[in-house]
């Protein structure tokens, strides 16, 4: 194998595939990066058998040559050293070649590295997905869906299914839902009508996979294809394949958690409320749950307070647009509330309360596609 390539392009591809490589894998060769040179270009692969990422560097794009002097072949290089070597090479181009013993030679200017490689034939074959269950979504929309839900997945392995995000398709709406049983985040988007032949109803994607995917995809208008099989999901852009296993099991029916009617409704500025809760939580950090208390007052005022006996207390007043319904005192996790408010881009937020010990709902004002639910905390 031999090729000459632009260093920055190779580095970008390495950074993509490194997101799938873990030192904890049981198959030693998976700690390496597979490099494959063909007449079309260079393909890099990283995998931990749960997530696999393939990044392709085409030989040329729009007349600009990225890779030249290609002699086809493949090898697995050590991911512990390879990225740092490439990053620190002196010139903008470099040559990589291998010999019969899988020794990888990296040459750039006056620098020459010889790394021991491994036979790529020993690298596990990635599953090839054959499925008609595919649909397209714009990159920036997918990033929003992930960002507005994945923070609410469970980090505790006792209920593995809750460590994933439930992707559901109904009535041409794509719905992402995440819950850790103390809070819930949901975001819906309408899909274009070409997706009527889809047969899957819902799948659960590991939260960790979505976090890594979110780091890789550009925030652009370009589209990405999503393909679903029984136990895997593939996200595909022009030069990138991101394959993840799906979580097994039934996701809880979350729709019944969402209260139908409310007793108290507050409409307020998102930023003002977020900052007030953030300040109130400064003294609440000491107690394990980071709990703050919210109380409705006259003249459309909200009082947010926190009291930690050994530290001190804080009171914040927030002037709202409106408070309708019954008076209310409620306590909740400041962290959950901050997480929920942070992802709301709209200026105003509407909060529906159904009593001091019932879950409450947070939505952007005049936008039904985003919904957050938080369970209150008993403070006595």
CSV table of C-alpha atoms in Angstrom, one decimal:
chain,number,residue,atom,x,y,z
A,1,UNK,CA,0.0,0.0,0.0
A,2,UNK,CA,1.2,3.5,-0.7
A,3,UNK,CA,-0.3,7.0,-1.1
A,4,UNK,CA,0.5,10.7,-0.7
A,5,UNK,CA,-2.1,12.7,1.1
A,6,UNK,CA,-2.9,16.2,2.5
A,7,UNK,CA,-2.1,16.1,6.2
A,8,UNK,CA,-5.2,18.1,7.4
A,9,UNK,CA,-7.6,15.9,5.5
A,10,UNK,CA,-6.1,12.8,7.0
A,11,UNK,CA,-6.1,14.3,10.5
A,12,UNK,CA,-9.8,15.3,10.2
A,13,UNK,CA,-10.7,11.7,9.2
A,14,UNK,CA,-8.6,10.3,12.0
A,15,UNK,CA,-10.4,12.5,14.6
A,16,UNK,CA,-13.8,11.2,13.3
A,17,UNK,CA,-12.9,7.5,13.5
A,18,UNK,CA,-11.1,7.9,16.9
A,19,UNK,CA,-14.5,8.6,18.4
A,20,UNK,CA,-15.4,5.0,18.0
A,21,UNK,CA,-12.2,3.5,19.4
A,22,UNK,CA,-12.1,2.4,23.0
A,23,UNK,CA,-9.2,1.0,25.0
A,24,UNK,CA,-11.7,-1.3,26.8
A,25,UNK,CA,-12.5,-3.5,23.8
A,26,UNK,CA,-12.1,-7.3,24.1
A,27,UNK,CA,-10.7,-7.7,20.6
A,28,UNK,CA,-7.2,-6.2,20.6
A,29,UNK,CA,-7.1,-5.3,16.9
A,30,UNK,CA,-10.1,-2.9,17.5
A,31,UNK,CA,-7.8,-0.6,19.4
A,32,UNK,CA,-6.3,0.3,16.0
A,33,UNK,CA,-7.4,2.3,13.0
A,34,UNK,CA,-7.9,0.4,9.7
A,35,UNK,CA,-6.6,2.2,6.7
A,36,UNK,CA,-7.7,1.1,3.2
A,37,UNK,CA,-6.3,2.6,0.0
A,38,UNK,CA,-8.3,2.1,-3.2
A,39,UNK,CA,-8.3,3.7,-6.7
A,40,UNK,CA,-11.2,6.0,-5.4
A,41,UNK,CA,-9.4,7.2,-2.3
A,42,UNK,CA,-8.6,6.4,1.3
A,43,UNK,CA,-11.0,4.9,3.9
A,44,UNK,CA,-10.4,4.9,7.6
A,45,UNK,CA,-12.3,2.8,10.1
A,46,UNK,CA,-12.6,2.8,13.8
A,47,UNK,CA,-14.9,0.5,15.9
A,48,UNK,CA,-15.5,-0.7,19.4
A,49,UNK,CA,-18.1,-3.2,18.1
A,50,UNK,CA,-20.9,-1.1,19.5
A,51,UNK,CA,-20.2,1.9,17.3
A,52,UNK,CA,-18.3,1.8,14.0
A,53,UNK,CA,-17.2,4.9,12.1
A,54,UNK,CA,-15.9,4.9,8.5
A,55,UNK,CA,-14.5,8.1,7.0
A,56,UNK,CA,-13.7,8.4,3.3
A,57,UNK,CA,-11.2,10.8,1.7
A,58,UNK,CA,-12.0,10.9,-2.1
A,59,UNK,CA,-9.0,10.9,-4.4
A,60,UNK,CA,-10.2,14.3,-5.8
A,61,UNK,CA,-13.1,16.7,-5.3
A,62,UNK,CA,-14.1,19.3,-7.9
A,63,UNK,CA,-10.7,19.0,-9.6
A,64,UNK,CA,-8.7,19.4,-6.4
A,65,UNK,CA,-6.5,16.4,-5.8
A,66,UNK,CA,-6.5,15.1,-2.2
A,67,UNK,CA,-4.6,11.9,-2.6
A,68,UNK,CA,-2.1,10.8,-5.3
A,69,UNK,CA,0.2,8.0,-6.2
A,70,UNK,CA,-2.2,5.4,-4.8
A,71,UNK,CA,-1.1,1.8,-4.6
A,72,UNK,CA,-4.1,-0.1,-3.2
A,73,UNK,CA,-3.8,-2.1,0.0
A,74,UNK,CA,-4.8,-2.1,3.7
A,75,UNK,CA,-3.3,-2.1,7.1
A,76,UNK,CA,-4.3,-1.5,10.8
A,77,UNK,CA,-2.2,1.1,12.7
A,78,UNK,CA,-1.9,1.7,16.4
A,79,UNK,CA,-4.4,4.5,17.4
A,80,UNK,CA,-2.3,5.3,20.4
A,81,UNK,CA,0.6,6.8,18.3
A,82,UNK,CA,-0.7,7.4,14.8
A,83,UNK,CA,-2.8,10.5,15.4
A,84,UNK,CA,-0.1,12.4,17.3
A,85,UNK,CA,2.5,11.5,14.6
A,86,UNK,CA,0.3,12.9,11.8
A,87,UNK,CA,-0.6,16.0,13.8
A,88,UNK,CA,3.1,16.9,14.4
A,89,UNK,CA,4.5,16.2,10.9
A,90,UNK,CA,6.4,19.2,9.4
A,91,UNK,CA,4.8,19.5,5.9
A,92,UNK,CA,1.3,19.8,4.6
A,93,UNK,CA,1.6,16.6,2.7
A,94,UNK,CA,2.9,13.2,3.7
A,95,UNK,CA,3.5,9.7,2.3
A,96,UNK,CA,2.4,6.5,3.9
A,97,UNK,CA,3.6,3.1,2.6
A,98,UNK,CA,3.6,-0.4,4.0
A,99,UNK,CA,5.8,-3.5,3.4
A,100,UNK,CA,5.0,-7.2,3.5
A,101,UNK,CA,5.5,-7.4,7.2
A,102,UNK,CA,2.8,-4.7,7.8
A,103,UNK,CA,5.4,-2.1,8.8
A,104,UNK,CA,3.9,1.4,8.2
A,105,UNK,CA,6.3,4.1,7.0
A,106,UNK,CA,5.2,7.7,7.4
A,107,UNK,CA,7.4,10.3,5.6
A,108,UNK,CA,7.0,14.0,5.6
A,109,UNK,CA,9.9,16.4,4.8
A,110,UNK,CA,12.8,15.3,7.0
A,111,UNK,CA,10.7,13.2,9.3
A,112,UNK,CA,10.4,9.5,8.9
A,113,UNK,CA,8.4,7.2,11.2
A,114,UNK,CA,8.3,3.4,11.1
A,115,UNK,CA,5.3,2.0,13.0
A,116,UNK,CA,4.4,-1.7,13.5
A,117,UNK,CA,1.1,-2.3,11.8
A,118,UNK,CA,-1.3,-5.4,11.8
A,119,UNK,CA,-2.9,-7.4,9.0
A,120,UNK,CA,-6.2,-5.8,8.1
A,121,UNK,CA,-7.6,-9.2,7.2
A,122,UNK,CA,-7.8,-9.8,11.0
A,123,UNK,CA,-10.0,-6.7,11.5
A,124,UNK,CA,-13.7,-7.7,12.0
A,125,UNK,CA,-15.9,-7.2,9.0
A,126,UNK,CA,-18.5,-4.5,9.6
A,127,UNK,CA,-22.1,-5.5,9.0
A,128,UNK,CA,-23.5,-4.3,5.7
A,129,UNK,CA,-26.9,-2.9,6.2
A,130,UNK,CA,-29.5,-4.0,3.6
A,131,UNK,CA,-32.7,-2.2,4.4
A,132,UNK,CA,-35.5,-0.2,2.8
A,133,UNK,CA,-36.1,1.5,6.1
A,134,UNK,CA,-34.2,4.6,5.2
A,135,UNK,CA,-35.1,8.3,5.4
A,136,UNK,CA,-33.3,11.6,5.0
A,137,UNK,CA,-33.0,14.4,7.4
A,138,UNK,CA,-31.0,17.7,7.3
A,139,UNK,CA,-27.8,17.7,9.4
A,140,UNK,CA,-28.7,20.8,11.4
A,141,UNK,CA,-32.1,19.3,12.3
A,142,UNK,CA,-30.6,16.1,13.5
A,143,UNK,CA,-28.1,18.0,15.6
A,144,UNK,CA,-31.0,19.9,17.2
A,145,UNK,CA,-33.0,16.7,17.9
A,146,UNK,CA,-29.9,15.2,19.6
A,147,UNK,CA,-29.0,18.3,21.6
A,148,UNK,CA,-32.6,18.8,22.8
A,149,UNK,CA,-33.0,15.3,24.1
A,150,UNK,CA,-29.8,13.3,24.8
A,151,UNK,CA,-29.0,15.2,28.0
A,152,UNK,CA,-32.0,13.6,29.7
A,153,UNK,CA,-30.9,9.9,29.2
A,154,UNK,CA,-30.1,7.9,32.3
A,155,UNK,CA,-26.5,7.5,33.2
A,156,UNK,CA,-27.3,4.6,35.5
A,157,UNK,CA,-27.0,1.1,34.0
A,158,UNK,CA,-29.7,-0.4,36.2
A,159,UNK,CA,-32.3,0.2,33.5
A,160,UNK,CA,-30.2,0.0,30.3
A,161,UNK,CA,-33.1,0.9,28.0
A,162,UNK,CA,-33.2,4.4,29.6
A,163,UNK,CA,-29.6,5.1,28.7
A,164,UNK,CA,-30.8,5.5,25.1
A,165,UNK,CA,-33.0,7.9,23.1
A,166,UNK,CA,-36.3,6.5,21.8
A,167,UNK,CA,-36.7,7.4,18.1
A,168,UNK,CA,-40.3,7.0,17.1
A,169,UNK,CA,-42.0,7.5,13.8
A,170,UNK,CA,-45.8,8.2,13.6
A,171,UNK,CA,-48.0,10.3,11.4
A,172,UNK,CA,-45.0,11.5,9.4
A,173,UNK,CA,-43.5,13.0,12.6
A,174,UNK,CA,-40.1,11.9,13.8
A,175,UNK,CA,-40.0,12.0,17.6
A,176,UNK,CA,-37.0,11.8,19.9
A,177,UNK,CA,-37.7,11.1,23.6
A,178,UNK,CA,-35.3,10.6,26.5
A,179,UNK,CA,-36.0,10.0,30.1
A,180,UNK,CA,-34.1,9.0,33.3
A,181,UNK,CA,-37.4,8.5,35.2
A,182,UNK,CA,-36.9,11.9,37.0
A,183,UNK,CA,-37.3,14.1,33.9
A,184,UNK,CA,-38.2,13.7,30.2
A,185,UNK,CA,-37.1,15.6,27.1
A,186,UNK,CA,-39.0,15.3,23.8
A,187,UNK,CA,-38.6,16.9,20.4
A,188,UNK,CA,-40.7,16.3,17.3
A,189,UNK,CA,-40.1,17.3,13.7
A,190,UNK,CA,-42.3,16.7,10.6
A,191,UNK,CA,-40.7,14.4,8.0
A,192,UNK,CA,-41.1,15.0,4.3
A,193,UNK,CA,-43.7,12.9,2.6
A,194,UNK,CA,-41.3,10.7,0.7
A,195,UNK,CA,-40.9,8.6,3.8
A,196,UNK,CA,-44.2,6.9,3.7
A,197,UNK,CA,-42.8,3.4,3.0
A,198,UNK,CA,-41.0,3.1,6.3
A,199,UNK,CA,-42.0,0.1,8.4
A,200,UNK,CA,-40.2,0.6,11.7
A,201,UNK,CA,-42.2,2.2,14.5
A,202,UNK,CA,-39.6,2.9,17.1
A,203,UNK,CA,-36.0,2.1,18.0
A,204,UNK,CA,-33.8,3.0,21.0
A,205,UNK,CA,-30.4,4.5,20.1
A,206,UNK,CA,-27.6,4.5,22.8
A,207,UNK,CA,-27.2,8.1,24.2
A,208,UNK,CA,-23.4,7.7,24.0
A,209,UNK,CA,-23.6,7.0,20.2
A,210,UNK,CA,-25.7,10.1,19.6
A,211,UNK,CA,-23.3,12.3,21.7
A,212,UNK,CA,-20.4,11.1,19.5
A,213,UNK,CA,-22.4,11.5,16.3
A,214,UNK,CA,-23.3,15.0,17.2
A,215,UNK,CA,-19.6,15.9,17.5
A,216,UNK,CA,-18.9,14.7,14.0
A,217,UNK,CA,-21.7,16.0,11.8
A,218,UNK,CA,-21.5,19.6,10.5
A,219,UNK,CA,-24.1,22.1,11.3
A,220,UNK,CA,-25.2,22.4,7.7
A,221,UNK,CA,-28.3,22.3,5.4
A,222,UNK,CA,-26.9,19.1,3.8
A,223,UNK,CA,-28.9,15.9,4.3
A,224,UNK,CA,-28.0,12.7,6.0
A,225,UNK,CA,-29.5,9.3,5.4
A,226,UNK,CA,-30.7,7.2,8.4
A,227,UNK,CA,-31.2,3.5,7.9
A,228,UNK,CA,-32.7,1.1,10.5
A,229,UNK,CA,-32.5,-2.6,10.8
A,230,UNK,CA,-33.5,-4.9,13.7
A,231,UNK,CA,-30.5,-4.3,15.9
A,232,UNK,CA,-28.5,-1.5,14.1
A,233,UNK,CA,-28.8,2.0,12.8
A,234,UNK,CA,-26.7,3.7,10.2
A,235,UNK,CA,-26.2,7.4,9.7
A,236,UNK,CA,-24.7,8.2,6.3
A,237,UNK,CA,-23.4,11.4,4.8
A,238,UNK,CA,-21.4,11.8,1.6
A,239,UNK,CA,-18.0,10.7,3.1
A,240,UNK,CA,-19.0,9.3,6.5
A,241,UNK,CA,-20.7,6.2,7.8
A,242,UNK,CA,-21.7,6.0,11.5
A,243,UNK,CA,-23.0,2.6,12.5
A,244,UNK,CA,-24.4,2.0,16.0
A,245,UNK,CA,-26.0,-1.0,17.7
A,246,UNK,CA,-29.5,-0.4,19.0
A,247,UNK,CA,-30.6,-1.1,22.6
A,248,UNK,CA,-32.7,-4.2,23.2
A,249,UNK,CA,-36.0,-4.1,25.2
A,250,UNK,CA,-39.2,-2.1,25.3
A,251,UNK,CA,-39.0,1.6,25.9
A,252,UNK,CA,-41.5,2.7,28.6
A,253,UNK,CA,-44.8,4.3,27.3
A,254,UNK,CA,-43.9,8.0,28.1
A,255,UNK,CA,-47.0,9.7,26.8
A,256,UNK,CA,-49.0,8.7,29.9
A,257,UNK,CA,-46.6,10.6,32.1
A,258,UNK,CA,-47.6,13.9,30.5
A,259,UNK,CA,-50.4,15.6,32.4
A,260,UNK,CA,-53.4,16.6,30.3
A,261,UNK,CA,-54.5,19.7,32.2
A,262,UNK,CA,-52.7,22.2,34.4
A,263,UNK,CA,-53.6,24.1,37.6
A,264,UNK,CA,-51.0,26.9,37.3
A,265,UNK,CA,-49.5,28.3,34.2
A,266,UNK,CA,-46.5,30.6,34.1
A,267,UNK,CA,-45.3,32.5,31.0
A,268,UNK,CA,-41.9,34.2,31.5
A,269,UNK,CA,-38.7,35.2,29.8
A,270,UNK,CA,-36.5,32.1,29.3
A,271,UNK,CA,-33.2,33.8,30.0
A,272,UNK,CA,-34.4,35.7,33.1
A,273,UNK,CA,-35.7,32.5,34.7
A,274,UNK,CA,-32.6,30.5,33.7
A,275,UNK,CA,-30.3,33.1,35.3
A,276,UNK,CA,-32.3,33.3,38.5
A,277,UNK,CA,-32.3,29.5,38.9
A,278,UNK,CA,-28.7,29.4,38.1
A,279,UNK,CA,-27.9,31.9,40.9
A,280,UNK,CA,-30.2,30.3,43.4
A,281,UNK,CA,-28.5,27.0,42.8
A,282,UNK,CA,-25.1,28.4,43.8
A,283,UNK,CA,-25.9,27.8,47.4
A,284,UNK,CA,-27.8,24.6,46.8
A,285,UNK,CA,-24.8,22.8,45.4
A,286,UNK,CA,-23.9,21.5,48.9
A,287,UNK,CA,-27.0,19.5,49.3
A,288,UNK,CA,-27.0,16.4,47.2
A,289,UNK,CA,-30.0,17.1,45.1
A,290,UNK,CA,-29.2,20.8,44.3
A,291,UNK,CA,-32.9,21.6,45.1
A,292,UNK,CA,-34.5,25.1,44.7
A,293,UNK,CA,-38.0,26.2,45.7
A,294,UNK,CA,-40.3,28.1,43.4
A,295,UNK,CA,-43.3,30.1,44.8
A,296,UNK,CA,-45.9,32.2,43.0
A,297,UNK,CA,-46.5,35.7,44.5
A,298,UNK,CA,-48.8,38.6,43.6
A,299,UNK,CA,-48.2,41.0,40.7
A,300,UNK,CA,-47.0,38.2,38.4
A,301,UNK,CA,-43.9,37.6,40.6
A,302,UNK,CA,-42.1,34.3,41.0
A,303,UNK,CA,-39.9,33.8,44.1
A,304,UNK,CA,-37.1,31.3,43.7
A,305,UNK,CA,-35.1,30.4,46.8
A,306,UNK,CA,-32.7,27.9,48.2
A,307,UNK,CA,-31.7,27.3,51.7
A,308,UNK,CA,-28.7,25.2,52.9
A,309,UNK,CA,-28.4,25.6,56.7
A,310,UNK,CA,-24.7,25.2,56.9
A,311,UNK,CA,-24.0,27.5,53.9
A,312,UNK,CA,-26.7,30.2,53.8
A,313,UNK,CA,-29.8,31.1,51.8
A,314,UNK,CA,-30.6,33.0,48.6
A,315,UNK,CA,-33.9,34.5,47.3
A,316,UNK,CA,-34.5,35.6,43.7
A,317,UNK,CA,-37.5,37.5,42.4
A,318,UNK,CA,-38.5,37.1,38.7
A,319,UNK,CA,-41.2,39.3,37.1
A,320,UNK,CA,-43.2,37.1,34.7
A,321,UNK,CA,-45.4,38.0,31.8
A,322,UNK,CA,-48.4,36.2,33.4
A,323,UNK,CA,-49.3,33.7,36.1
A,324,UNK,CA,-52.7,32.0,35.7
A,325,UNK,CA,-54.4,29.6,38.1
A,326,UNK,CA,-53.8,28.5,41.6
A,327,UNK,CA,-51.0,29.7,44.0
A,328,UNK,CA,-48.1,27.3,44.0
A,329,UNK,CA,-45.1,26.2,46.1
A,330,UNK,CA,-42.9,23.6,44.5
A,331,UNK,CA,-39.3,22.3,44.9
A,332,UNK,CA,-37.3,20.7,42.1
A,333,UNK,CA,-33.7,20.0,41.0
A,334,UNK,CA,-32.0,23.2,39.8
A,335,UNK,CA,-29.8,21.1,37.5
A,336,UNK,CA,-32.7,19.5,35.7
A,337,UNK,CA,-34.4,22.9,35.3
A,338,UNK,CA,-31.2,24.6,34.0
A,339,UNK,CA,-30.7,21.7,31.5
A,340,UNK,CA,-34.3,22.1,30.3
A,341,UNK,CA,-34.2,25.9,29.9
A,342,UNK,CA,-30.7,25.9,28.2
A,343,UNK,CA,-32.0,24.1,25.1
A,344,UNK,CA,-34.9,26.4,24.6
A,345,UNK,CA,-33.9,29.0,21.9
A,346,UNK,CA,-37.2,30.9,22.1
A,347,UNK,CA,-37.3,34.1,24.2
A,348,UNK,CA,-40.4,33.0,26.2
A,349,UNK,CA,-41.1,29.8,28.0
A,350,UNK,CA,-44.4,28.4,29.3
A,351,UNK,CA,-44.5,26.2,32.4
A,352,UNK,CA,-47.6,24.2,33.2
A,353,UNK,CA,-47.9,23.0,36.9
A,354,UNK,CA,-50.4,20.4,38.1
A,355,UNK,CA,-49.8,20.7,41.8
A,356,UNK,CA,-46.8,20.6,44.2
A,357,UNK,CA,-46.1,16.9,43.9
A,358,UNK,CA,-47.0,16.3,40.3
A,359,UNK,CA,-44.7,16.5,37.2
A,360,UNK,CA,-44.6,19.9,35.4
A,361,UNK,CA,-44.2,20.7,31.8
A,362,UNK,CA,-41.8,23.2,30.2
A,363,UNK,CA,-42.4,24.3,26.6
A,364,UNK,CA,-41.2,27.2,24.5
A,365,UNK,CA,-44.0,29.7,24.1
A,366,UNK,CA,-45.9,29.0,20.8
A,367,UNK,CA,-43.8,25.9,19.8
A,368,UNK,CA,-45.3,22.5,20.4
A,369,UNK,CA,-42.4,20.5,19.0
A,370,UNK,CA,-40.3,20.7,22.2
A,371,UNK,CA,-41.6,19.4,25.5
A,372,UNK,CA,-39.7,18.8,28.8
A,373,UNK,CA,-41.1,17.3,31.9
A,374,UNK,CA,-39.6,17.4,35.4
A,375,UNK,CA,-40.7,15.6,38.6
A,376,UNK,CA,-40.7,17.7,41.7
A,377,UNK,CA,-38.7,16.9,44.9
A,378,UNK,CA,-40.2,16.4,48.3
A,379,UNK,CA,-38.4,18.7,50.7
A,380,UNK,CA,-39.8,17.7,54.1
